[in-house]
Amino acid sequence: MAMRQASAAFAGIRTMPKIASGRAERGKIVIAGGGLVGLACALALKHQLGARSIISVCDPRVEQPTASAAAADHGAHRASAVAAASRRLLQRLGVWPDIADVAQPISDMVITDSRVGDAVRPAFLTFAHDGEAGEPFAHMVPDAALYAALYKRAIDQEIILESVAVKRTELVDGRVCVFLANGTQILADLVIAADGARSRLREAAGLGWISWAYPQAGIVAAIRHARPHLGRAYEHFLPSGPFAILPLTDARAADAGDGLKHRSSIVWTEKKSEIDTFLALPKDDLLTEISRRFGFERGEIALDSEVRAYPLAFGLARRFVSERLALVGEAAHVIHPIAGQGLNLGLKDVATLADCIANTVRLGLDAGDVSGLSTYETARRSEIVAMAAATDGLNRLFSNDVTPLRLARDLGLGLVDRMPGLKRLFMNEAAGFSGDVPALMRPFDREAVRGI
Ligand SMILES: Cc1cc2nc3c(=O)[nH]c(=O)nc-3n(C[C@H](O)[C@H](O)[C@H](O)COP(=O)(O)OP(=O)(O)OC[C@H]3O[C@@H](n4cnc5c(N)ncnc54)[C@H](O)[C@@H]3O)c2cc1C
């Protein structure tokens, strides 16, 4: 049947590519990239377009997680701050119940500006938890647990997951043909590029990419410690970059047997030139370096995961859409992790795109119609540009030890700390409630909650 449709669709088209083994279903959407954003995108589309929509995710790395979401938390080195708006999306998509037990609410956040050896780090700015309707402005969620939950839900929702790369695409008679690395071709209404910072599809479409590498890398690990964190997050601005301490659930640490029952995630931004030296240190010496930055408030510490470093970069696509193509997540924007917003921006892309496509389809147009895509681009552009510029500016302002700059920024932080209105504005931004909030991220009313 699928092959019959393919032949009909191609009949009489001069520019058509040779379809060796084609599949062509009407209404089909192909997502290139099955990372956190790609999988969330598939679920958001299914939610907004209905059970009969046909959504494929192609990624050579998409694979059945070896553990459940709760078990994937064990030993995971990387975790993300998931903003309140993103949590609402994950709840609506049916993903949150699987990660709720490993999601740690952030109750408040303390910002300091100091040097590594400073004995005292005065708090220049504090944010207490008071998101909309009393919900925490963010939760810390291990990436591996989030991936496992998204994958499981994708299977439940009959999303087609294919462990293969997208090689290229070609427009064919008002649709798009997707060429996979295994020789298969899929005819679709729309292709969504969720294929990360080095997006092949973005490059092939000539959408433009402004980028630079930061002279920094982010060292990431999970840490166990003796005293509870009480849900508090710290961001210590040190001369080589921010050192963030983010609370994790105690689940696994409670079994450790050495009294270090509590856990936090660290994102240690360090000069790129120093990274290899730090990572080559014997484990005890590396732990000493971490302690010097972590501080002593939480008592004795131990590593709870491997320690990994990630290069940090800035990247922004000039356009987010072209004919029958939309970019989401890091294929569209890569920002400094100083504010923990990269994934949150990607999830908002996904929720917005799903709304735009659903509206287009409701009008009787197909999912790849230009009207939905241009609405998506307009809706996302200004927020993404503002967040990319803000995170870049913050990193430049704080990652140095220049005395006049230090004085000016500390004065600025102190002033903001005394302005509750401005602080609320920042919290709202961190929670993901600024700008246009797509339907999947809006507050639940009683009816909606019953429908989940
Ligand atoms: C140190 C650090 C800390 C961070 N902390 C936070 C945080 O606290 N909160 C937050 O919101 N964000 C945070 N981020 C950002 C966040 O991790 C990323 O924005 C997010 O993971 C990007 O997801 P993605 O799915 O867009 O891209 P990726 O994770 O890069 O996924 C892209 C996928 O595409 C696949 N792919 C590539 N090419 C192809 C192809 N040709 N065909 C098919 N598939 C392809 C790849 O295999 C991959 O699976 C942090 C980032 C760093 C570096």
Coordinates of C-alpha atoms and ligand atoms in Angstrom, one line a residue:
M1 CA 0.0 0.0 0.0
A2 CA 2.8 2.4 1.0
M3 CA 4.7 1.6 -2.1
R4 CA 1.5 2.2 -4.2
Q5 CA 1.2 5.6 -2.7
A6 CA 4.8 6.3 -3.4
S7 CA 4.4 5.5 -7.1
A8 CA 1.4 7.7 -7.4
A9 CA 3.0 10.6 -5.7
F10 CA 6.0 10.4 -8.0
A11 CA 4.2 9.9 -11.3
G12 CA 5.1 12.5 -13.9
I13 CA 7.6 14.4 -11.7
R14 CA 10.7 15.3 -13.6
T15 CA 12.8 16.4 -10.7
M16 CA 12.0 13.3 -8.7
P17 CA 14.9 11.4 -7.2
K18 CA 15.2 7.7 -7.9
I19 CA 13.4 6.0 -5.1
A20 CA 15.0 2.6 -4.5
S21 CA 13.0 1.6 -1.6
G22 CA 10.5 4.3 -0.8
R23 CA 7.7 4.8 1.8
A24 CA 5.3 7.6 1.3
E25 CA 2.5 8.3 3.8
R26 CA 0.5 11.5 3.6
G27 CA 1.0 13.7 6.7
K28 CA 4.3 12.2 7.5
I29 CA 6.9 14.2 9.5
V30 CA 10.5 13.1 9.8
I31 CA 12.7 14.3 12.6
A32 CA 16.5 14.0 12.0
G33 CA 18.0 13.6 15.5
G34 CA 16.7 11.7 18.5
G35 CA 18.4 13.5 21.3
L36 CA 16.4 15.0 24.1
V37 CA 14.9 17.7 21.9
G38 CA 14.2 15.4 18.9
L39 CA 12.3 12.9 21.0
A40 CA 10.4 15.6 22.8
C41 CA 9.5 17.1 19.4
A42 CA 8.1 13.8 18.2
L43 CA 5.9 13.5 21.3
A44 CA 4.7 17.1 21.1
L45 CA 3.7 16.7 17.5
K46 CA 1.9 13.4 18.3
H47 CA 0.1 15.2 21.1
Q48 CA -1.0 18.1 19.0
L49 CA -1.7 16.3 15.7
G50 CA -3.4 13.2 17.2
A51 CA -2.8 9.5 17.2
R52 CA -3.1 9.1 13.5
S53 CA -0.2 11.3 12.6
I54 CA 2.9 9.5 11.4
I55 CA 6.1 10.7 13.0
S56 CA 9.5 9.2 12.4
V57 CA 12.7 9.9 14.4
C58 CA 16.0 8.9 12.6
D59 CA 19.3 9.0 14.5
P60 CA 22.2 6.5 14.4
R61 CA 22.4 6.9 18.2
V62 CA 18.8 6.4 19.0
E63 CA 18.8 3.3 21.1
Q64 CA 16.7 1.5 23.7
P65 CA 18.1 2.7 27.1
T66 CA 19.5 -0.2 29.2
A67 CA 17.8 1.1 32.3
S68 CA 14.5 2.6 33.4
A69 CA 14.4 6.4 34.0
A70 CA 14.8 5.8 37.8
A71 CA 17.7 3.4 37.3
A72 CA 19.4 5.6 34.7
D73 CA 19.9 8.2 37.4
H74 CA 22.5 5.9 39.0
G75 CA 26.0 7.1 38.3
A76 CA 24.8 9.7 35.7
H77 CA 27.3 12.5 35.4
R78 CA 25.1 15.0 33.6
A79 CA 21.9 16.7 34.8
S80 CA 19.9 19.6 33.5
A81 CA 17.9 22.4 35.1
V82 CA 14.4 21.8 33.7
A83 CA 12.4 25.1 33.9
A84 CA 8.8 25.1 35.2
A85 CA 7.5 25.7 31.7
S86 CA 9.5 22.7 30.4
R87 CA 8.2 20.6 33.2
R88 CA 4.6 21.4 32.2
L89 CA 5.4 20.3 28.7
L90 CA 6.9 17.0 30.0
Q91 CA 3.8 16.5 32.1
R92 CA 1.4 17.1 29.2
L93 CA 3.4 14.6 27.1
G94 CA 3.2 12.0 29.8
V95 CA 6.9 11.9 30.4
W96 CA 7.1 13.5 33.9
P97 CA 5.6 10.6 35.9
D98 CA 8.6 8.5 35.0
I99 CA 11.1 11.1 36.1
A100 CA 9.3 12.7 39.0
D101 CA 11.1 10.5 41.6
V102 CA 14.6 11.6 40.3
A103 CA 13.6 15.3 39.8
Q104 CA 14.9 17.6 42.5
P105 CA 13.1 20.9 42.9
I106 CA 15.4 23.9 43.2
S107 CA 14.1 25.9 46.2
D108 CA 16.4 28.9 45.9
M109 CA 19.5 30.1 44.3
V110 CA 22.5 32.0 45.7
I111 CA 25.0 33.9 43.5
T112 CA 28.4 34.9 44.7
D113 CA 31.4 36.6 43.0
S114 CA 34.7 35.5 44.5
R115 CA 38.2 33.9 43.8
V116 CA 39.0 30.2 44.2
G117 CA 40.9 30.6 47.5
D118 CA 38.4 33.0 49.2
A119 CA 37.5 31.8 52.7
V120 CA 34.2 33.6 52.6
R121 CA 31.9 34.0 49.7
P122 CA 29.3 36.7 50.4
A123 CA 25.9 36.2 48.7
F124 CA 25.4 39.1 46.3
L125 CA 22.1 38.0 44.9
T126 CA 19.5 35.4 46.1
F127 CA 16.5 34.1 44.4
A128 CA 13.8 32.4 46.5
H129 CA 11.4 29.9 45.0
D130 CA 8.2 31.5 44.1
G131 CA 7.2 30.5 40.6
E132 CA 3.7 30.9 39.3
A133 CA 1.1 29.1 41.4
G134 CA 3.8 28.1 43.9
E135 CA 5.6 25.7 41.5
P136 CA 9.4 25.6 41.7
F137 CA 11.0 27.6 39.0
A138 CA 13.1 24.6 38.0
H139 CA 13.9 20.9 38.8
M140 CA 17.3 19.2 38.3
V141 CA 16.8 16.1 36.2
P142 CA 19.5 13.6 35.2
D143 CA 19.8 13.7 31.4
A144 CA 20.0 9.8 31.2
A145 CA 16.7 9.5 33.1
L146 CA 15.0 12.1 30.9
Y147 CA 16.2 10.3 27.8
A148 CA 14.9 6.9 29.1
A149 CA 11.5 8.4 29.9
L150 CA 11.2 10.1 26.5
Y151 CA 12.2 7.0 24.7
K152 CA 9.7 4.8 26.6
R153 CA 6.9 7.3 25.9
A154 CA 7.9 7.5 22.2
I155 CA 7.5 3.7 22.0
D156 CA 4.1 3.9 23.8
Q157 CA 2.9 6.6 21.4
E158 CA 3.9 4.5 18.3
I159 CA 6.5 7.0 17.1
I160 CA 8.7 5.3 14.6
L161 CA 12.3 5.2 15.9
E162 CA 15.0 4.4 13.3
S163 CA 18.6 3.9 14.2
V164 CA 20.0 5.5 11.1
A165 CA 21.4 8.9 10.0
V166 CA 19.7 11.3 7.6
K167 CA 22.1 11.9 4.7
R168 CA 20.3 14.6 2.8
T169 CA 16.8 15.8 1.7
E170 CA 15.4 16.9 -1.7
L171 CA 12.2 18.7 -2.5
V172 CA 9.9 16.7 -4.7
D173 CA 6.6 18.0 -6.1
G174 CA 5.8 20.0 -3.0
R175 CA 7.0 17.4 -0.6
V176 CA 10.4 16.4 0.8
C177 CA 12.3 13.2 0.2
V178 CA 14.5 12.2 3.0
F179 CA 17.5 10.0 2.1
L180 CA 18.7 7.8 4.9
A181 CA 22.2 6.4 5.3
N182 CA 20.9 2.8 4.9
G183 CA 19.7 3.6 1.3
T184 CA 16.0 4.0 2.3
Q185 CA 14.1 7.1 1.3
I186 CA 11.0 8.5 3.0
L187 CA 8.6 11.0 1.4
A188 CA 7.3 13.5 4.0
D189 CA 5.4 16.8 4.3
L190 CA 8.0 18.2 6.7
V191 CA 11.5 17.5 8.0
I192 CA 12.6 18.8 11.4
A193 CA 16.3 19.1 12.0
A194 CA 17.0 18.3 15.7
D195 CA 20.5 17.0 14.7
G196 CA 22.5 19.2 17.0
A197 CA 25.0 22.0 16.8
R198 CA 26.7 20.6 13.7
S199 CA 23.4 20.1 11.9
R200 CA 23.9 18.6 8.5
L201 CA 20.4 19.6 7.4
R202 CA 20.9 23.3 8.4
E203 CA 24.1 23.5 6.5
A204 CA 22.7 21.8 3.4
A205 CA 19.7 24.2 3.4
G206 CA 22.1 27.2 3.5
L207 CA 20.4 28.7 6.5
G208 CA 23.6 30.4 7.8
W209 CA 25.3 30.0 11.2
I210 CA 27.0 32.5 13.3
S211 CA 29.3 30.8 15.8
W212 CA 32.4 31.0 18.0
A213 CA 34.1 28.7 20.5
Y214 CA 34.5 30.0 24.1
P215 CA 38.0 29.6 25.5
Q216 CA 36.3 27.5 28.3
A217 CA 35.0 24.0 28.8
G218 CA 32.4 22.7 31.2
I219 CA 33.5 20.0 33.6
V220 CA 30.5 18.0 34.8
A221 CA 30.0 15.5 37.5
A222 CA 27.7 14.3 40.3
I223 CA 29.0 14.7 43.8
R224 CA 27.9 13.1 47.1
H225 CA 28.2 15.2 50.3
A226 CA 27.6 14.8 54.0
R227 CA 25.1 17.7 54.7
P228 CA 21.8 18.2 52.9
H229 CA 21.5 20.8 50.2
L230 CA 17.9 21.8 51.1
G231 CA 17.2 22.3 47.4
R232 CA 19.5 25.3 47.2
A233 CA 21.6 26.0 44.1
Y234 CA 24.8 28.0 44.0
E235 CA 26.4 29.8 41.2
H236 CA 29.9 31.0 42.2
F237 CA 31.3 33.4 39.7
L238 CA 35.1 32.6 39.7
P239 CA 37.7 34.3 37.4
S240 CA 37.8 31.4 34.9
G241 CA 34.0 31.0 34.8
P242 CA 31.0 30.1 36.8
F243 CA 31.0 27.1 39.1
A244 CA 27.4 25.9 39.6
I245 CA 26.3 23.5 42.4
L246 CA 22.9 22.2 41.7
P247 CA 20.8 19.9 44.0
L248 CA 20.0 16.3 43.0
T249 CA 17.7 13.8 44.7
D250 CA 19.3 11.7 47.4
A251 CA 18.0 8.4 45.9
R252 CA 21.2 6.6 45.2
A253 CA 23.5 8.4 47.7
A254 CA 21.3 7.0 50.5
D255 CA 22.7 3.5 49.7
A256 CA 26.3 4.5 49.7
G257 CA 27.1 3.5 53.3
D258 CA 29.8 6.1 53.9
G259 CA 27.6 8.7 55.4
L260 CA 27.6 10.9 52.3
K261 CA 23.9 10.6 51.6
H262 CA 23.2 13.8 49.7
R263 CA 23.9 14.6 46.1
S264 CA 24.6 17.6 43.9
S265 CA 25.5 18.1 40.3
I266 CA 28.4 20.5 39.4
V267 CA 29.1 22.4 36.2
W268 CA 32.6 23.8 36.6
T269 CA 33.5 26.2 33.8
E270 CA 37.2 26.3 33.4
K271 CA 39.8 27.7 30.9
K272 CA 40.1 25.3 28.0
S273 CA 43.9 25.3 28.3
E274 CA 43.6 23.9 31.9
I275 CA 41.1 21.1 31.3
D276 CA 43.5 18.3 30.3
T277 CA 45.6 19.0 33.4
F278 CA 42.6 18.9 35.7
L279 CA 41.2 15.7 34.1
A280 CA 44.6 14.0 34.2
L281 CA 44.9 14.5 38.0
P282 CA 44.7 11.4 40.3
K283 CA 41.2 11.1 41.7
D284 CA 42.0 12.5 45.2
D285 CA 43.8 15.5 43.8
L286 CA 40.9 16.2 41.4
L287 CA 38.5 16.0 44.4
T288 CA 40.7 18.5 46.3
E289 CA 40.4 20.9 43.3
I290 CA 36.6 20.4 43.3
S291 CA 36.4 21.0 47.1
R292 CA 38.3 24.3 46.8
R293 CA 35.5 25.5 44.5
F294 CA 32.6 23.6 46.0
G295 CA 33.2 25.1 49.5
F296 CA 32.7 23.4 52.8
E297 CA 29.1 24.2 53.7
R298 CA 28.0 20.7 52.6
G299 CA 30.7 18.8 54.5
E300 CA 32.9 16.0 53.2
I301 CA 32.4 15.2 49.4
A302 CA 33.0 12.3 47.1
L303 CA 32.6 11.7 43.4
D304 CA 29.3 10.0 42.5
S305 CA 30.0 9.7 38.7
E306 CA 32.7 9.9 36.1
V307 CA 34.0 13.4 35.4
R308 CA 33.5 14.7 31.9
A309 CA 34.4 17.9 30.1
Y310 CA 32.3 19.5 27.3
P311 CA 33.6 22.2 24.9
L312 CA 31.5 25.4 25.1
A313 CA 30.4 27.4 22.1
F314 CA 28.0 29.9 20.8
G315 CA 25.9 29.3 17.7
L316 CA 22.9 30.9 16.2
A317 CA 21.2 30.1 12.8
R318 CA 20.4 33.1 10.7
R319 CA 17.1 31.5 9.7
F320 CA 15.2 28.7 11.5
V321 CA 13.1 27.5 8.6
S322 CA 13.2 26.9 4.9
E323 CA 11.0 25.1 2.5
R324 CA 9.6 22.1 4.3
L325 CA 12.3 22.3 6.9
A326 CA 12.4 23.6 10.5
L327 CA 15.3 23.7 13.0
V328 CA 14.9 23.0 16.7
G329 CA 17.2 22.7 19.7
E330 CA 20.9 23.0 19.1
A331 CA 20.5 22.8 15.4
A332 CA 19.1 26.3 15.7
H333 CA 21.0 27.7 18.7
V334 CA 23.8 26.8 21.1
I335 CA 24.3 29.0 24.2
H336 CA 26.7 29.1 27.1
P337 CA 25.3 26.9 30.0
I338 CA 25.8 29.8 32.5
A339 CA 22.0 30.1 32.9
G340 CA 21.1 26.4 32.3
Q341 CA 18.7 27.4 29.5
G342 CA 19.9 25.5 26.3
L343 CA 17.6 22.5 26.6
N344 CA 14.8 24.7 27.9
L345 CA 15.0 26.9 24.8
G346 CA 14.9 23.7 22.7
L347 CA 11.8 22.4 24.5
K348 CA 10.1 25.7 23.9
D349 CA 11.0 25.5 20.2
V350 CA 9.3 22.1 20.2
A351 CA 6.1 23.2 22.0
T352 CA 5.8 26.3 19.7
L353 CA 6.5 24.3 16.5
A354 CA 3.8 21.7 17.5
D355 CA 1.3 24.5 18.0
C356 CA 2.1 26.2 14.7
I357 CA 1.9 22.9 12.7
A358 CA -1.4 21.9 14.5
N359 CA -2.9 25.3 13.6
T360 CA -1.8 24.9 10.0
V361 CA -3.3 21.4 9.7
R362 CA -6.6 22.6 11.3
L363 CA -6.9 25.0 8.4
G364 CA -6.7 22.1 6.0
L365 CA -3.1 22.8 4.9
D366 CA -0.4 20.2 5.2
A367 CA 2.1 20.1 8.1
G368 CA 5.0 21.5 6.0
D369 CA 3.0 24.5 4.7
V370 CA 5.0 27.7 4.7
S371 CA 2.4 29.6 6.9
G372 CA 3.0 27.4 10.0
L373 CA 6.8 27.5 9.5
S374 CA 7.0 31.2 9.2
T375 CA 4.8 31.7 12.3
Y376 CA 7.2 29.4 14.2
E377 CA 10.2 31.4 13.2
T378 CA 8.7 34.7 14.1
A379 CA 7.5 33.3 17.5
R380 CA 10.9 32.0 18.5
R381 CA 13.5 34.4 17.0
S382 CA 13.4 37.3 19.4
E383 CA 13.5 35.2 22.6
I384 CA 16.3 33.0 21.3
V385 CA 18.4 36.0 20.2
A386 CA 17.8 37.7 23.5
M387 CA 18.8 34.6 25.5
A388 CA 21.9 33.9 23.4
A389 CA 23.0 37.5 23.8
A390 CA 22.3 37.6 27.5
T391 CA 24.2 34.4 28.3
D392 CA 27.1 35.5 26.2
G393 CA 27.2 38.9 27.9
L394 CA 26.9 37.4 31.4
N395 CA 29.8 35.0 30.7
R396 CA 32.0 37.9 29.4
L397 CA 31.1 40.1 32.3
F398 CA 31.8 37.6 35.1
S399 CA 34.5 35.3 33.7
N400 CA 37.4 37.6 34.6
D401 CA 39.3 39.1 37.5
V402 CA 39.4 42.7 36.4
T403 CA 38.9 44.9 39.5
P404 CA 36.8 47.7 38.1
L405 CA 34.6 45.2 36.3
R406 CA 34.3 43.1 39.5
L407 CA 33.3 46.3 41.5
A408 CA 30.7 47.3 38.9
R409 CA 29.1 43.8 38.6
D410 CA 29.0 43.3 42.4
L411 CA 27.3 46.7 42.7
G412 CA 24.8 45.7 40.0
L413 CA 24.1 42.3 41.7
G414 CA 23.6 44.1 45.1
L415 CA 21.1 46.5 43.5
V416 CA 19.1 43.8 41.8
D417 CA 19.0 42.0 45.1
R418 CA 17.2 44.9 46.6
M419 CA 14.6 45.2 43.8
P420 CA 11.9 42.5 44.2
G421 CA 10.1 43.5 41.0
L422 CA 13.2 43.0 38.9
K423 CA 14.0 39.7 40.7
R424 CA 10.6 38.4 39.9
L425 CA 11.2 39.3 36.3
F426 CA 14.4 37.3 36.3
M427 CA 12.7 34.3 38.0
N428 CA 9.9 34.4 35.4
E429 CA 12.5 34.3 32.7
A430 CA 14.3 31.4 34.4
A431 CA 11.0 29.5 34.7
G432 CA 10.4 29.9 31.0
F433 CA 7.3 32.1 31.3
S434 CA 8.5 35.1 29.4
G435 CA 7.3 35.9 25.9
D436 CA 4.6 33.9 24.2
V437 CA 4.0 30.7 26.1
P438 CA 2.9 27.9 23.8
A439 CA -0.2 25.9 24.7
L440 CA 1.7 22.9 25.9
M441 CA 3.6 25.0 28.5
R442 CA 0.6 26.9 29.9
P443 CA -0.7 26.3 33.5
F444 CA -3.0 23.4 33.9
D445 CA -6.6 24.1 34.7
R446 CA -8.6 21.4 36.5
E447 CA -10.1 20.1 33.2
A448 CA -6.7 19.9 31.5
V449 CA -5.2 18.1 34.5
R450 CA -8.0 15.5 34.4
G451 CA -7.3 14.9 30.7
I452 CA -3.6 14.1 31.2
Ligands
LIG1 C1 27.9 21.5 30.5 C2 26.5 21.8 30.0 C3 25.5 21.9 30.9 C4 24.2 22.2 30.5 N1 23.2 22.4 31.4 C5 21.9 22.7 30.9 C6 20.9 22.9 31.9 O1 21.1 22.8 33.1 N2 19.6 23.2 31.4 C7 19.4 23.4 30.0 O2 18.3 23.7 29.7 N3 20.4 23.1 29.1 C8 21.6 22.8 29.6 N4 22.6 22.5 28.6 C9 22.3 22.5 27.2 C10 21.7 21.2 26.8 O3 22.4 20.1 27.2 C11 21.6 21.1 25.2 O4 21.0 22.3 24.8 C12 20.7 19.9 24.8 O5 21.1 18.7 25.3 C13 20.7 19.9 23.2 O6 19.9 18.8 22.8 P1 19.6 18.6 21.2 O7 18.7 17.4 21.2 O8 19.2 19.8 20.6 O9 21.0 18.2 20.6 P2 21.9 16.9 20.8 O10 21.9 16.4 22.2 O11 23.3 17.3 20.3 O12 21.2 15.8 19.9 C14 21.4 15.8 18.5 C15 21.1 14.4 18.0 O13 21.2 14.4 16.6 C16 21.8 13.2 16.1 N5 22.3 13.5 14.7 C17 23.3 14.2 14.3 N6 23.4 14.2 13.0 C18 22.4 13.5 12.5 C19 22.0 13.1 11.2 N7 22.6 13.4 10.1 N8 20.9 12.3 11.1 C20 20.2 11.9 12.3 N9 20.6 12.2 13.5 C21 21.7 13.0 13.6 C22 22.9 13.0 17.1 O14 23.3 11.6 17.1 C23 22.2 13.4 18.4 O15 21.6 12.3 19.1 C24 23.9 22.3 29.1 C25 25.0 22.1 28.2 C26 26.3 21.8 28.6 C27 27.4 21.7 27.6

